[in-house]
Short mmCIF file of C-alpha atoms in Angstrom, two decimals:
data_model
loop_
_atom_site.label_atom_id
_atom_site.label_comp_id
_atom_site.label_asym_id
_atom_site.label_seq_id
_atom_site.Cartn_x
_atom_site.Cartn_y
_atom_site.Cartn_z
CA UNK A 1 3.33 -2.24 -16.93
CA UNK A 2 5.97 0.26 -15.94
CA UNK A 3 8.29 -0.48 -13.05
CA UNK A 4 7.60 2.88 -11.38
CA UNK A 5 3.93 1.89 -10.86
CA UNK A 6 5.04 -1.09 -8.80
CA UNK A 7 7.70 0.94 -6.98
CA UNK A 8 5.17 3.61 -5.96
CA UNK A 9 2.82 0.94 -4.65
CA UNK A 10 5.59 -0.82 -2.71
CA UNK A 11 6.84 2.38 -1.06
CA UNK A 12 3.35 3.46 -0.04
CA UNK A 13 2.47 -0.04 1.21
CA UNK A 14 5.41 0.04 3.63
CA UNK A 15 5.00 3.68 4.63
CA UNK A 16 1.29 3.22 5.28
CA UNK A 17 1.93 0.00 7.22
CA UNK A 18 4.48 1.68 9.48
CA UNK A 19 2.17 4.64 10.13
CA UNK A 20 -0.68 2.25 10.89
CA UNK A 21 1.51 0.62 13.53
CA UNK A 22 2.42 4.03 14.97
CA UNK A 23 -1.27 4.97 15.00
CA UNK A 24 -2.18 1.68 16.70
CA UNK A 25 0.45 2.27 19.38
CA UNK A 26 -0.86 5.81 19.90
CA UNK A 27 -4.42 4.53 20.29
CA UNK A 28 -3.27 1.95 22.84
CA UNK A 29 -1.35 4.64 24.73
CA UNK A 30 -4.28 7.05 24.65
CA UNK A 31 -7.04 4.70 25.73
CA UNK A 32 -5.06 2.08 27.63
CA UNK A 33 -2.81 4.37 29.61
CA UNK A 34 -4.64 7.70 29.20
CA UNK A 35 -1.58 9.43 27.75
CA UNK A 36 -0.94 11.21 24.49
CA UNK A 37 -3.07 12.49 21.67
CA UNK A 38 -3.74 10.79 18.34
CA UNK A 39 -5.00 13.71 16.24
CA UNK A 40 -1.81 14.45 14.26
CA UNK A 41 -0.88 10.78 13.83
CA UNK A 42 -4.37 9.89 12.61
CA UNK A 43 -4.37 12.73 10.09
CA UNK A 44 -0.96 11.77 8.71
CA UNK A 45 -2.01 8.14 8.43
CA UNK A 46 -5.28 9.17 6.74
CA UNK A 47 -3.50 11.16 4.05
CA UNK A 48 -0.95 8.40 3.49
CA UNK A 49 -3.72 5.80 3.25
CA UNK A 50 -5.49 7.85 0.57
CA UNK A 51 -2.26 7.97 -1.45
CA UNK A 52 -1.86 4.20 -0.91
CA UNK A 53 -5.39 3.58 -2.21
CA UNK A 54 -4.71 5.66 -5.34
CA UNK A 55 -1.46 3.80 -6.06
CA UNK A 56 -3.05 0.41 -5.37
CA UNK A 57 -5.89 1.23 -7.78
CA UNK A 58 -3.31 2.32 -10.37
CA UNK A 59 -1.35 -0.92 -10.00
CA UNK A 60 -4.53 -2.99 -9.98
CA UNK A 61 -5.86 -1.39 -13.15
CA UNK A 62 -2.57 -1.85 -14.99
CA UNK A 63 -2.22 -5.45 -13.75
CA UNK A 64 -5.90 -6.07 -14.63
CA UNK A 65 -6.75 -7.50 -11.21
CA UNK A 66 -10.30 -8.66 -10.51
CA UNK A 67 -12.22 -6.44 -8.10
CA UNK A 68 -11.97 -9.01 -5.28
CA UNK A 69 -8.17 -8.99 -5.39
CA UNK A 70 -8.12 -5.21 -5.35
CA UNK A 71 -10.31 -5.21 -2.24
CA UNK A 72 -7.99 -7.77 -0.64
CA UNK A 73 -4.96 -5.53 -1.28
CA UNK A 74 -6.80 -2.46 0.04
CA UNK A 75 -7.91 -4.34 3.16
CA UNK A 76 -4.28 -5.20 3.85
CA UNK A 77 -3.65 -1.49 4.31
CA UNK A 78 -6.22 -1.43 7.13
CA UNK A 79 -4.92 -4.34 9.20
CA UNK A 80 -1.74 -3.90 11.26
CA UNK A 81 1.14 -6.06 9.94
CA UNK A 82 -0.91 -7.34 6.95
CA UNK A 83 0.84 -5.13 4.39
CA UNK A 84 4.19 -6.64 5.36
CA UNK A 85 2.90 -10.03 4.17
CA UNK A 86 0.70 -8.97 1.25
CA UNK A 87 3.13 -6.54 -0.43
CA UNK A 88 5.84 -9.12 -1.26
CA UNK A 89 3.26 -11.45 -2.79
CA UNK A 90 1.69 -8.66 -4.85
CA UNK A 91 5.14 -7.52 -6.00
CA UNK A 92 6.10 -11.03 -7.14
CA UNK A 93 2.86 -11.34 -9.10
CA UNK A 94 3.27 -7.90 -10.68
CA UNK A 95 6.87 -8.63 -11.68
CA UNK A 96 5.71 -11.87 -13.29
CA UNK A 97 3.50 -9.80 -15.58
CA UNK A 98 6.66 -8.20 -16.89
CA UNK A 99 7.60 -4.67 -17.72
CA UNK A 100 7.02 -2.65 -20.84
CA UNK A 101 8.28 -4.46 -23.91
CA UNK A 102 11.21 -2.89 -25.71
CA UNK A 103 10.16 -0.69 -28.61
CA UNK A 104 10.44 -2.33 -32.02
CA UNK A 105 13.32 -1.06 -34.16
CA UNK A 106 12.28 1.43 -36.82
CA UNK A 107 12.37 0.18 -40.39
CA UNK A 108 14.29 2.30 -42.84
#
């Protein structure tokens, strides 16, 4: 598995988690205090979440995760603060799988 697959997943996990927290705060402000609008924030988070899902599927297919684990990782992107706990564990497991082996030297 290439390192850039894991890096893309990690970046999107954190970016999506932060935008989910921003979206949650906007929802609380809108409905709790009747201030603000959530349209732009929700659209940005939606697009980022789609990218996160694509990168999580890519990592999961390369790491050969079972479907249940993939769902668990995707669900972490839907729960505020969950990605901050799930991402480090997923990264450790993916690193344990190793990176691409070095190419064999050519025989002359």
